[in-house]
Amino acid sequence: MSAIDYNEKIPNNVNLSEDRALQRALEHWQPNYLQWWQEMGPDGSQNFDVYLRTAINTTPEGWAQFGHVKMPDYRWGIFLNAPEADRRVNFGEHKGEAAWQEVPGEHRANLRRIIVTQGDTEPASVEQQRHLGLTCPSQYDLRNLFQINVEEGRHLWAMVYLLHKYFGRDGREEAEALLYRNSGSQDNPRILQAFNEETPDWLAFYMFTYFTDRDGKFQLCALAESGFDPLSRTCRFMLTEEAHHMFVGESGVSRTIQRTCEVMKQHNIEDPEQLRQLGVIDLPILQRYLNFHFSVTIDLFGADQSSNAATFYATGLKGRFEETKRDDDHQLKGDHYKILEVQGDKLVEREVPMLNALNEVLRDDYIKDSIAGIGRWNKVIEKAGLSFRLQAPHKAFNRHIGSFAGLRVSPQGQVISEAEWQTNVRQWLPTEEDRVYVASLMGRVVEPGKMANWIAPPPIGINRQPINFDYVRFN
Ligand SMILES: [Fe+2]
Ligand SMILES: [Fe+2]
């Protein structure tokens, strides 16, 4: 491995060749990464040539170079957005100071924790998705799955770069540990629960990339505001890639809905049982999957009141979504925010100090963004002349973190008894039969341009290629 020219092998804009210590650290880590990719990356895909987008720099032309590549040979690069001249810390107690180019000693432990937590989600999603290639609905979709997988790999590189470059020995140990935890593992699970859930089928994959990659977007946006400038610049570049992941989710669900509506119209039926006979995914199943992924994902924002969130903000480490576009003092000391709480059998609003409620602030911004896309899905149903509408469940529904944990709340936001929950939960969350039915549709379709019966073709191909382009060559 030592013969590899890493400056060649790892495209980067961080002057890797001039930093011997960093180069050595990455030389040590890279074979372990590749071994992880072989063992935990996309199942059975090592020899495929995949039409992938590779970033070779951060310019509009350079960040999206397309060509067929074997995934183990993908050039996972390290890119930071260009520095902003005279950038400042834009919020918290250090507001107005020059942005930090090195880790401030007193914030080191918190920063490391933030970076490790973000970094841990990246390989986790690759692990969660590793068997999906075996049941892809089309070559186009298979390619999109692999694109997301290699980019999540690159996001891991992005976080590992920060750990190696700025956190010395602790950072190197954390970088190793990122490869040893595994999604769903009993002994050594991933840090956040949503990243230990399975992504068993393609509907789950689209919901995951719509909802959970969008959590990624909001976390990255909050970290892009960080006073620690290398973290900010790293996250800004990651966000350019994240957009495609959410696109795959949104368009995947949209195409599924479109196909279902076509069959509903064509046969003039709405009954889920009859639709299942025709091999499409009925809208109530889509709603139950949506409820599951929405509720599991909003848990990722953490407890509604959190002293850690307050500390991360006050110390300038993690801002709010679009921090610098907001019109306030960016200190938030005397400010308040309304959170929901249970009182008896009612959810009531309560004002709490804004600094403690920053997880909730980010969660609420996320919810607004998520709901916009659900509206676009409903347009597809509306266009077909059908009355069904998908809805985001209430934010207290099916929660496991924060003040709603353990509470039974309906998707409409009524606090209910355990008995009522048990009576209705089969209408609200995917049942075993739903999962089995969706799994039964997941045959592998790889003939160029062909789609599985349950999903409509995309309106356009990748990088203006036709839909029947050979996105994956199986060799
Ligand atoms: Fe990512
Ligand atoms: Fe992503």
Short mmCIF file of C-alpha atoms and ligand atoms in Angstrom, two decimals:
data_model
loop_
_atom_site.label_atom_id
_atom_site.label_comp_id
_atom_site.label_asym_id
_atom_site.label_seq_id
_atom_site.Cartn_x
_atom_site.Cartn_y
_atom_site.Cartn_z
CA MET A 1 0.00 0.00 0.00
CA SER A 2 2.86 2.38 0.69
CA ALA A 3 3.66 2.55 -3.03
CA ILE A 4 0.47 4.44 -3.72
CA ASP A 5 0.90 8.06 -4.61
CA TYR A 6 -1.75 9.43 -2.32
CA ASN A 7 -1.74 12.83 -3.88
CA GLU A 8 -2.76 11.11 -7.10
CA LYS A 9 -4.97 8.55 -5.48
CA ILE A 10 -6.88 10.91 -3.21
CA PRO A 11 -8.00 13.98 -5.09
CA ASN A 12 -7.88 16.85 -2.67
CA ASN A 13 -7.65 20.57 -2.25
CA VAL A 14 -5.98 20.49 1.15
CA ASN A 15 -2.35 20.25 -0.01
CA LEU A 16 -2.18 16.68 1.13
CA SER A 17 1.27 16.16 -0.41
CA GLU A 18 2.73 18.90 1.80
CA ASP A 19 1.49 17.52 5.09
CA ARG A 20 3.55 14.41 5.78
CA ALA A 21 1.96 13.61 9.13
CA LEU A 22 -1.52 13.77 7.71
CA GLN A 23 -0.50 11.75 4.68
CA ARG A 24 0.91 9.03 6.92
CA ALA A 25 -2.23 8.96 9.03
CA LEU A 26 -4.41 8.57 5.94
CA GLU A 27 -2.05 5.95 4.48
CA HIS A 28 -2.62 3.97 7.59
CA TRP A 29 -6.37 4.41 7.56
CA GLN A 30 -7.06 3.88 3.86
CA PRO A 31 -6.47 0.09 3.68
CA ASN A 32 -8.80 -0.34 6.64
CA TYR A 33 -11.38 1.77 4.88
CA LEU A 34 -11.10 -0.35 1.74
CA GLN A 35 -11.41 -3.49 3.79
CA TRP A 36 -14.55 -2.06 5.42
CA TRP A 37 -15.90 -1.25 1.93
CA GLN A 38 -15.25 -4.86 0.78
CA GLU A 39 -16.96 -6.31 3.82
CA MET A 40 -19.73 -3.83 4.52
CA GLY A 41 -20.18 -1.93 1.25
CA PRO A 42 -22.62 -2.77 -1.57
CA ASP A 43 -23.09 -6.53 -1.74
CA GLY A 44 -21.69 -8.31 -4.80
CA SER A 45 -20.83 -5.09 -6.64
CA GLN A 46 -17.04 -4.99 -6.47
CA ASN A 47 -16.54 -5.78 -10.12
CA PHE A 48 -19.28 -3.60 -11.65
CA ASP A 49 -18.43 -0.55 -13.72
CA VAL A 50 -20.78 2.13 -12.48
CA TYR A 51 -21.54 5.46 -14.11
CA LEU A 52 -20.53 7.63 -11.17
CA ARG A 53 -20.06 11.26 -10.40
CA THR A 54 -16.65 11.97 -8.90
CA ALA A 55 -15.52 15.26 -7.45
CA ILE A 56 -12.05 16.30 -8.59
CA ASN A 57 -12.35 19.85 -7.30
CA THR A 58 -15.02 22.18 -5.93
CA THR A 59 -15.67 24.27 -9.03
CA PRO A 60 -19.01 23.94 -10.86
CA GLU A 61 -17.31 21.82 -13.56
CA GLY A 62 -15.01 19.89 -11.26
CA TRP A 63 -17.29 18.59 -8.60
CA ALA A 64 -19.36 16.42 -10.96
CA GLN A 65 -17.17 14.39 -13.35
CA PHE A 66 -19.08 11.44 -14.79
CA GLY A 67 -17.65 8.14 -16.00
CA HIS A 68 -17.76 4.38 -15.47
CA VAL A 69 -15.72 3.33 -12.43
CA LYS A 70 -15.38 0.20 -10.31
CA MET A 71 -16.50 1.28 -6.86
CA PRO A 72 -13.45 0.00 -4.93
CA ASP A 73 -11.38 2.20 -7.30
CA TYR A 74 -13.56 5.25 -6.70
CA ARG A 75 -11.34 8.23 -5.92
CA TRP A 76 -12.69 9.26 -2.55
CA GLY A 77 -11.43 12.80 -2.30
CA ILE A 78 -11.03 15.42 0.39
CA PHE A 79 -12.55 18.75 -0.48
CA LEU A 80 -13.28 21.87 1.47
CA ASN A 81 -15.11 24.80 -0.02
CA ALA A 82 -12.86 27.77 -0.73
CA PRO A 83 -12.19 29.90 2.33
CA GLU A 84 -14.23 33.03 2.81
CA ALA A 85 -11.99 36.06 3.30
CA ASP A 86 -12.07 37.42 6.84
CA ARG A 87 -14.71 34.95 7.99
CA ARG A 88 -15.92 35.49 11.56
CA VAL A 89 -17.60 33.44 14.23
CA ASN A 90 -21.17 34.43 13.52
CA PHE A 91 -23.04 33.48 16.71
CA GLY A 92 -22.67 32.68 20.38
CA GLU A 93 -20.30 34.14 22.93
CA HIS A 94 -17.39 34.41 20.48
CA LYS A 95 -19.46 36.26 17.89
CA GLY A 96 -17.30 38.71 15.94
CA GLU A 97 -13.96 36.95 16.59
CA ALA A 98 -12.01 35.67 13.61
CA ALA A 99 -13.19 32.16 12.67
CA TRP A 100 -10.89 29.48 14.14
CA GLN A 101 -8.44 27.76 11.83
CA GLU A 102 -7.29 25.47 14.64
CA VAL A 103 -9.37 23.73 17.29
CA PRO A 104 -9.74 25.95 20.38
CA GLY A 105 -8.45 23.87 23.31
CA GLU A 106 -11.47 24.42 25.52
CA HIS A 107 -13.90 23.22 22.83
CA ARG A 108 -11.87 20.27 21.67
CA ALA A 109 -13.89 17.51 23.32
CA ASN A 110 -17.22 18.89 22.14
CA LEU A 111 -16.00 19.45 18.60
CA ARG A 112 -14.61 15.95 18.40
CA ARG A 113 -17.91 14.56 19.60
CA ILE A 114 -19.84 16.56 16.99
CA ILE A 115 -17.55 15.40 14.18
CA VAL A 116 -17.59 11.77 15.30
CA THR A 117 -21.38 11.74 15.58
CA GLN A 118 -21.77 13.16 12.08
CA GLY A 119 -19.03 10.87 10.72
CA ASP A 120 -20.67 7.78 12.20
CA THR A 121 -23.87 8.27 10.19
CA GLU A 122 -22.04 8.18 6.85
CA PRO A 123 -20.73 4.58 6.79
CA ALA A 124 -23.82 3.52 8.77
CA SER A 125 -26.11 4.29 5.84
CA VAL A 126 -23.85 2.36 3.45
CA GLU A 127 -24.17 -0.63 5.78
CA GLN A 128 -27.92 -0.22 6.02
CA GLN A 129 -28.23 -0.20 2.23
CA ARG A 130 -25.74 -2.90 1.38
CA HIS A 131 -28.16 -5.57 0.14
CA LEU A 132 -30.42 -3.29 -1.88
CA GLY A 133 -28.44 -3.70 -5.10
CA LEU A 134 -29.66 -7.29 -5.28
CA THR A 135 -33.29 -6.15 -5.69
CA CYS A 136 -33.00 -2.94 -7.70
CA PRO A 137 -36.07 -1.82 -9.69
CA SER A 138 -33.90 -0.60 -12.61
CA GLN A 139 -30.34 0.03 -13.70
CA TYR A 140 -30.94 3.74 -13.30
CA ASP A 141 -31.94 3.22 -9.66
CA LEU A 142 -29.06 0.83 -9.04
CA ARG A 143 -26.65 3.49 -10.21
CA ASN A 144 -28.27 6.07 -7.93
CA LEU A 145 -27.94 3.73 -4.95
CA PHE A 146 -24.23 3.24 -5.69
CA GLN A 147 -23.73 6.98 -6.20
CA ILE A 148 -25.16 7.65 -2.76
CA ASN A 149 -23.05 4.86 -1.27
CA VAL A 150 -19.74 6.17 -2.64
CA GLU A 151 -20.61 9.71 -1.57
CA GLU A 152 -21.48 8.61 1.96
CA GLY A 153 -18.07 6.95 1.85
CA ARG A 154 -16.61 10.30 0.83
CA HIS A 155 -18.44 12.02 3.67
CA LEU A 156 -16.77 9.58 6.02
CA TRP A 157 -13.44 10.61 4.46
CA ALA A 158 -14.38 14.24 5.01
CA MET A 159 -14.90 13.70 8.75
CA VAL A 160 -11.86 11.43 9.05
CA TYR A 161 -9.76 14.13 7.44
CA LEU A 162 -10.81 16.56 10.18
CA LEU A 163 -10.13 13.99 12.90
CA HIS A 164 -6.67 13.17 11.52
CA LYS A 165 -5.69 16.72 10.77
CA TYR A 166 -6.89 18.46 13.93
CA PHE A 167 -7.28 15.94 16.75
CA GLY A 168 -3.97 14.08 16.89
CA ARG A 169 -3.96 10.66 18.45
CA ASP A 170 -7.54 10.86 19.76
CA GLY A 171 -8.64 11.71 16.26
CA ARG A 172 -6.83 8.72 14.78
CA GLU A 173 -8.46 6.43 17.31
CA GLU A 174 -11.88 7.85 16.56
CA ALA A 175 -11.23 7.39 12.82
CA GLU A 176 -10.50 3.69 13.40
CA ALA A 177 -13.58 3.29 15.57
CA LEU A 178 -15.74 4.70 12.77
CA LEU A 179 -14.87 1.56 10.79
CA TYR A 180 -15.46 -0.84 13.67
CA ARG A 181 -18.93 0.17 14.75
CA ASN A 182 -21.57 -1.40 12.51
CA SER A 183 -25.19 -0.63 11.83
CA GLY A 184 -27.45 -2.90 13.84
CA SER A 185 -24.56 -4.63 15.64
CA GLN A 186 -25.40 -5.94 19.12
CA ASP A 187 -21.96 -5.29 20.59
CA ASN A 188 -20.83 -2.26 18.66
CA PRO A 189 -23.78 -0.40 17.10
CA ARG A 190 -23.76 2.93 15.33
CA ILE A 191 -24.21 5.93 17.63
CA LEU A 192 -27.69 7.07 16.57
CA GLN A 193 -30.64 4.69 16.59
CA ALA A 194 -32.09 5.57 13.15
CA PHE A 195 -28.78 4.36 11.73
CA ASN A 196 -29.22 0.95 13.34
CA GLU A 197 -32.60 0.33 11.71
CA GLU A 198 -32.69 -1.85 8.62
CA THR A 199 -33.33 -0.45 5.16
CA PRO A 200 -34.87 -3.69 3.94
CA ASP A 201 -36.48 -2.68 0.64
CA TRP A 202 -36.48 0.07 -1.97
CA LEU A 203 -39.50 1.87 -0.60
CA ALA A 204 -37.65 2.10 2.73
CA PHE A 205 -34.58 3.30 0.81
CA TYR A 206 -36.47 6.12 -0.89
CA MET A 207 -38.11 7.14 2.38
CA PHE A 208 -34.73 7.00 4.11
CA THR A 209 -33.03 9.16 1.50
CA TYR A 210 -35.95 11.60 1.53
CA PHE A 211 -36.27 11.89 5.31
CA THR A 212 -32.99 10.79 6.85
CA ASP A 213 -30.61 12.28 4.29
CA ARG A 214 -32.61 15.48 4.83
CA ASP A 215 -31.72 15.25 8.52
CA GLY A 216 -28.15 15.10 7.17
CA LYS A 217 -28.80 18.29 5.25
CA PHE A 218 -30.01 20.13 8.34
CA GLN A 219 -27.17 18.89 10.53
CA LEU A 220 -24.64 19.85 7.84
CA CYS A 221 -26.25 23.27 7.44
CA ALA A 222 -25.98 23.84 11.20
CA LEU A 223 -22.32 22.70 11.17
CA ALA A 224 -21.60 24.80 8.06
CA GLU A 225 -22.20 27.80 10.36
CA SER A 226 -19.53 26.60 12.80
CA GLY A 227 -16.88 28.98 14.05
CA PHE A 228 -14.36 26.18 13.40
CA ASP A 229 -13.69 27.10 9.82
CA PRO A 230 -12.42 23.75 8.42
CA LEU A 231 -15.63 22.08 9.65
CA SER A 232 -17.72 24.78 8.04
CA ARG A 233 -15.95 24.50 4.70
CA THR A 234 -16.08 20.69 4.74
CA CYS A 235 -19.82 20.68 5.42
CA ARG A 236 -20.53 23.23 2.72
CA PHE A 237 -19.02 20.95 0.12
CA MET A 238 -20.83 17.88 1.49
CA LEU A 239 -24.10 19.74 1.07
CA THR A 240 -23.62 20.00 -2.71
CA GLU A 241 -23.61 16.18 -2.83
CA GLU A 242 -26.43 15.73 -0.33
CA ALA A 243 -28.93 17.34 -2.70
CA HIS A 244 -28.74 14.32 -5.03
CA HIS A 245 -29.45 11.91 -2.17
CA MET A 246 -32.66 13.74 -1.28
CA PHE A 247 -33.56 13.91 -4.96
CA VAL A 248 -33.29 10.11 -5.21
CA GLY A 249 -35.67 9.79 -2.26
CA GLU A 250 -38.18 12.36 -3.39
CA SER A 251 -38.30 11.20 -7.00
CA GLY A 252 -38.31 7.52 -5.99
CA VAL A 253 -41.39 7.96 -3.82
CA SER A 254 -42.95 10.17 -6.46
CA ARG A 255 -42.46 7.55 -9.20
CA THR A 256 -43.89 4.87 -6.89
CA ILE A 257 -46.98 7.01 -6.30
CA GLN A 258 -47.27 7.76 -10.00
CA ARG A 259 -47.26 4.08 -10.92
CA THR A 260 -49.82 3.22 -8.23
CA CYS A 261 -52.11 6.04 -9.41
CA GLU A 262 -51.81 4.85 -13.02
CA VAL A 263 -52.96 1.38 -12.04
CA MET A 264 -55.75 2.78 -9.83
CA LYS A 265 -57.05 4.85 -12.76
CA GLN A 266 -56.60 2.18 -15.38
CA HIS A 267 -58.59 -0.41 -13.42
CA ASN A 268 -60.76 2.07 -11.57
CA ILE A 269 -59.97 0.57 -8.17
CA GLU A 270 -58.86 1.93 -4.82
CA ASP A 271 -59.00 -1.20 -2.70
CA PRO A 272 -55.50 -2.00 -1.38
CA GLU A 273 -56.11 -5.74 -1.67
CA GLN A 274 -56.99 -5.47 -5.36
CA LEU A 275 -54.03 -3.18 -5.96
CA ARG A 276 -51.76 -5.74 -4.37
CA GLN A 277 -53.08 -8.31 -6.82
CA LEU A 278 -51.82 -5.98 -9.54
CA GLY A 279 -48.39 -5.67 -7.97
CA VAL A 280 -48.26 -2.01 -6.98
CA ILE A 281 -47.78 -0.34 -3.60
CA ASP A 282 -51.10 1.02 -2.34
CA LEU A 283 -51.19 4.53 -0.90
CA PRO A 284 -52.00 3.46 2.71
CA ILE A 285 -48.73 1.46 2.77
CA LEU A 286 -46.88 4.52 1.53
CA GLN A 287 -48.47 6.52 4.35
CA ARG A 288 -47.39 3.95 6.95
CA TYR A 289 -43.81 3.92 5.64
CA LEU A 290 -43.85 7.71 5.66
CA ASN A 291 -45.06 7.73 9.30
CA PHE A 292 -42.28 5.39 10.31
CA HIS A 293 -39.42 7.18 8.57
CA PHE A 294 -40.63 10.63 9.57
CA SER A 295 -40.93 9.75 13.26
CA VAL A 296 -37.67 7.81 13.47
CA THR A 297 -35.83 10.62 11.70
CA ILE A 298 -37.09 13.50 13.83
CA ASP A 299 -35.75 11.66 16.87
CA LEU A 300 -32.30 12.29 15.41
CA PHE A 301 -32.48 15.95 16.37
CA GLY A 302 -32.28 14.94 20.03
CA ALA A 303 -34.12 15.98 23.17
CA ASP A 304 -36.41 19.01 22.88
CA GLN A 305 -34.54 20.65 25.73
CA SER A 306 -30.83 20.12 25.73
CA SER A 307 -28.01 21.77 27.62
CA ASN A 308 -25.56 20.31 25.06
CA ALA A 309 -27.36 22.10 22.26
CA ALA A 310 -27.12 25.31 24.28
CA THR A 311 -23.40 24.79 24.86
CA PHE A 312 -22.67 23.96 21.21
CA TYR A 313 -24.40 27.18 20.20
CA ALA A 314 -23.03 29.46 22.91
CA THR A 315 -19.49 28.27 22.19
CA GLY A 316 -19.84 28.86 18.44
CA LEU A 317 -19.53 25.21 17.39
CA LYS A 318 -22.96 24.52 15.86
CA GLY A 319 -25.33 27.20 14.59
CA ARG A 320 -28.94 27.20 13.51
CA PHE A 321 -30.16 26.40 10.00
CA GLU A 322 -29.35 29.52 7.92
CA GLU A 323 -27.88 31.25 10.98
CA THR A 324 -26.42 34.18 9.10
CA LYS A 325 -29.68 34.91 7.26
CA ARG A 326 -31.57 35.36 10.52
CA ASP A 327 -32.37 38.75 11.82
CA ASP A 328 -31.64 38.58 15.54
CA ASP A 329 -28.69 39.07 17.88
CA HIS A 330 -27.27 35.52 17.28
CA GLN A 331 -26.75 35.19 21.02
CA LEU A 332 -30.33 34.32 22.01
CA LYS A 333 -29.70 34.85 25.69
CA GLY A 334 -33.03 36.37 26.74
CA ASP A 335 -35.02 34.67 23.96
CA HIS A 336 -37.71 32.03 24.30
CA TYR A 337 -39.14 29.28 22.13
CA LYS A 338 -42.38 27.34 22.33
CA ILE A 339 -42.06 23.62 22.79
CA LEU A 340 -44.79 21.02 23.28
CA GLU A 341 -45.28 19.15 26.51
CA VAL A 342 -47.71 16.63 27.89
CA GLN A 343 -50.03 17.77 30.65
CA GLY A 344 -52.43 15.03 31.65
CA ASP A 345 -53.78 13.78 28.33
CA LYS A 346 -53.10 16.99 26.41
CA LEU A 347 -50.15 18.38 24.50
CA VAL A 348 -49.66 21.98 25.50
CA GLU A 349 -47.21 24.66 24.46
CA ARG A 350 -44.68 25.98 26.91
CA GLU A 351 -42.11 28.73 26.52
CA VAL A 352 -38.57 27.76 27.40
CA PRO A 353 -35.23 29.53 26.99
CA MET A 354 -34.37 29.46 23.29
CA LEU A 355 -30.79 28.32 23.88
CA ASN A 356 -32.00 25.12 25.50
CA ALA A 357 -34.51 24.52 22.72
CA LEU A 358 -32.16 24.65 19.74
CA ASN A 359 -32.66 20.98 18.91
CA GLU A 360 -36.36 21.73 18.66
CA VAL A 361 -35.70 24.80 16.51
CA LEU A 362 -33.71 22.69 14.05
CA ARG A 363 -36.32 19.90 14.16
CA ASP A 364 -39.09 22.40 13.38
CA ASP A 365 -37.12 23.80 10.42
CA TYR A 366 -36.60 20.24 9.22
CA ILE A 367 -40.31 19.42 9.54
CA LYS A 368 -41.24 22.45 7.45
CA ASP A 369 -38.85 21.37 4.69
CA SER A 370 -40.07 17.74 4.81
CA ILE A 371 -43.71 18.74 4.54
CA ALA A 372 -43.03 20.76 1.40
CA GLY A 373 -41.97 17.59 -0.42
CA ILE A 374 -45.00 15.66 0.83
CA GLY A 375 -47.05 18.41 -0.83
CA ARG A 376 -45.25 17.70 -4.11
CA TRP A 377 -46.11 13.98 -3.77
CA ASN A 378 -49.74 14.90 -3.21
CA LYS A 379 -49.69 16.87 -6.46
CA VAL A 380 -49.02 13.59 -8.29
CA ILE A 381 -52.07 12.02 -6.65
CA GLU A 382 -54.18 15.10 -7.29
CA LYS A 383 -53.17 15.19 -10.94
CA ALA A 384 -54.44 11.62 -11.27
CA GLY A 385 -57.80 12.86 -10.00
CA LEU A 386 -57.67 10.84 -6.78
CA SER A 387 -58.72 12.15 -3.38
CA PHE A 388 -56.15 10.39 -1.14
CA ARG A 389 -53.57 12.69 0.46
CA LEU A 390 -50.35 11.79 2.25
CA GLN A 391 -49.67 13.61 5.51
CA ALA A 392 -46.81 14.08 7.89
CA PRO A 393 -47.77 12.62 11.27
CA HIS A 394 -47.83 14.85 14.34
CA LYS A 395 -44.35 15.41 15.72
CA ALA A 396 -45.25 13.65 18.97
CA PHE A 397 -46.20 10.46 17.11
CA ASN A 398 -44.03 7.36 17.67
CA ARG A 399 -41.20 9.21 19.38
CA HIS A 400 -38.44 7.56 21.36
CA ILE A 401 -36.36 10.58 22.31
CA GLY A 402 -37.32 13.72 24.21
CA SER A 403 -40.42 14.46 26.26
CA PHE A 404 -42.72 12.35 24.04
CA ALA A 405 -40.67 9.18 24.48
CA GLY A 406 -42.84 6.34 25.67
CA LEU A 407 -46.00 8.38 25.21
CA ARG A 408 -48.76 7.08 22.95
CA VAL A 409 -49.87 9.75 20.48
CA SER A 410 -51.91 9.27 17.31
CA PRO A 411 -50.68 10.63 13.95
CA GLN A 412 -53.25 13.42 14.44
CA GLY A 413 -51.64 14.42 17.75
CA GLN A 414 -54.15 12.99 20.28
CA VAL A 415 -52.65 11.51 23.42
CA ILE A 416 -54.16 8.02 23.60
CA SER A 417 -54.10 4.95 25.81
CA GLU A 418 -51.94 1.91 25.23
CA ALA A 419 -55.12 0.00 24.30
CA GLU A 420 -56.08 2.56 21.66
CA TRP A 421 -52.55 2.48 20.31
CA GLN A 422 -52.62 -1.30 20.02
CA THR A 423 -56.00 -1.20 18.28
CA ASN A 424 -54.82 1.27 15.66
CA VAL A 425 -51.10 0.87 15.25
CA ARG A 426 -51.56 -1.42 12.23
CA GLN A 427 -53.09 1.50 10.37
CA TRP A 428 -50.28 3.82 11.36
CA LEU A 429 -47.00 1.96 11.08
CA PRO A 430 -45.84 -0.65 8.55
CA THR A 431 -47.07 -4.09 9.55
CA GLU A 432 -45.23 -7.33 9.09
CA GLU A 433 -47.59 -8.06 6.16
CA ASP A 434 -46.77 -4.68 4.58
CA ARG A 435 -43.07 -5.46 4.79
CA VAL A 436 -43.55 -8.95 3.40
CA TYR A 437 -45.71 -7.63 0.57
CA VAL A 438 -43.27 -4.85 -0.38
CA ALA A 439 -40.40 -7.35 -0.18
CA SER A 440 -42.30 -9.65 -2.54
CA LEU A 441 -42.22 -6.93 -5.21
CA MET A 442 -38.47 -6.49 -5.02
CA GLY A 443 -37.28 -8.50 -7.99
CA ARG A 444 -34.03 -7.47 -9.62
CA VAL A 445 -34.56 -5.53 -12.86
CA VAL A 446 -31.35 -4.67 -14.70
CA GLU A 447 -32.17 -4.67 -18.39
CA PRO A 448 -31.31 -1.15 -19.65
CA GLY A 449 -34.37 1.13 -19.60
CA LYS A 450 -36.66 -1.46 -18.00
CA MET A 451 -38.51 -0.70 -14.74
CA ALA A 452 -40.03 -2.97 -12.10
CA ASN A 453 -43.82 -3.07 -12.34
CA TRP A 454 -44.33 -1.08 -9.10
CA ILE A 455 -42.47 2.06 -10.16
CA ALA A 456 -42.76 4.55 -13.03
CA PRO A 457 -39.68 5.45 -15.10
CA PRO A 458 -37.88 8.70 -14.25
CA PRO A 459 -38.65 11.65 -16.53
CA ILE A 460 -34.95 12.08 -17.43
CA GLY A 461 -31.72 10.15 -17.04
CA ILE A 462 -28.54 11.00 -15.14
CA ASN A 463 -26.26 13.68 -16.60
CA ARG A 464 -28.59 13.98 -19.61
CA GLN A 465 -28.02 10.35 -20.58
CA PRO A 466 -31.03 8.43 -21.88
CA ILE A 467 -33.02 6.33 -19.43
CA ASN A 468 -31.89 3.13 -21.18
CA PHE A 469 -28.21 4.09 -20.88
CA ASP A 470 -25.91 1.38 -19.48
CA TYR A 471 -25.53 2.97 -16.05
CA VAL A 472 -24.04 -0.21 -14.65
CA ARG A 473 -21.91 -2.71 -16.58
CA PHE A 474 -22.02 -6.01 -14.77
CA ASN A 475 -18.96 -7.66 -16.39
FE FE B 1 -23.63 11.99 3.96
FE FE B 2 -26.54 11.57 2.15
#
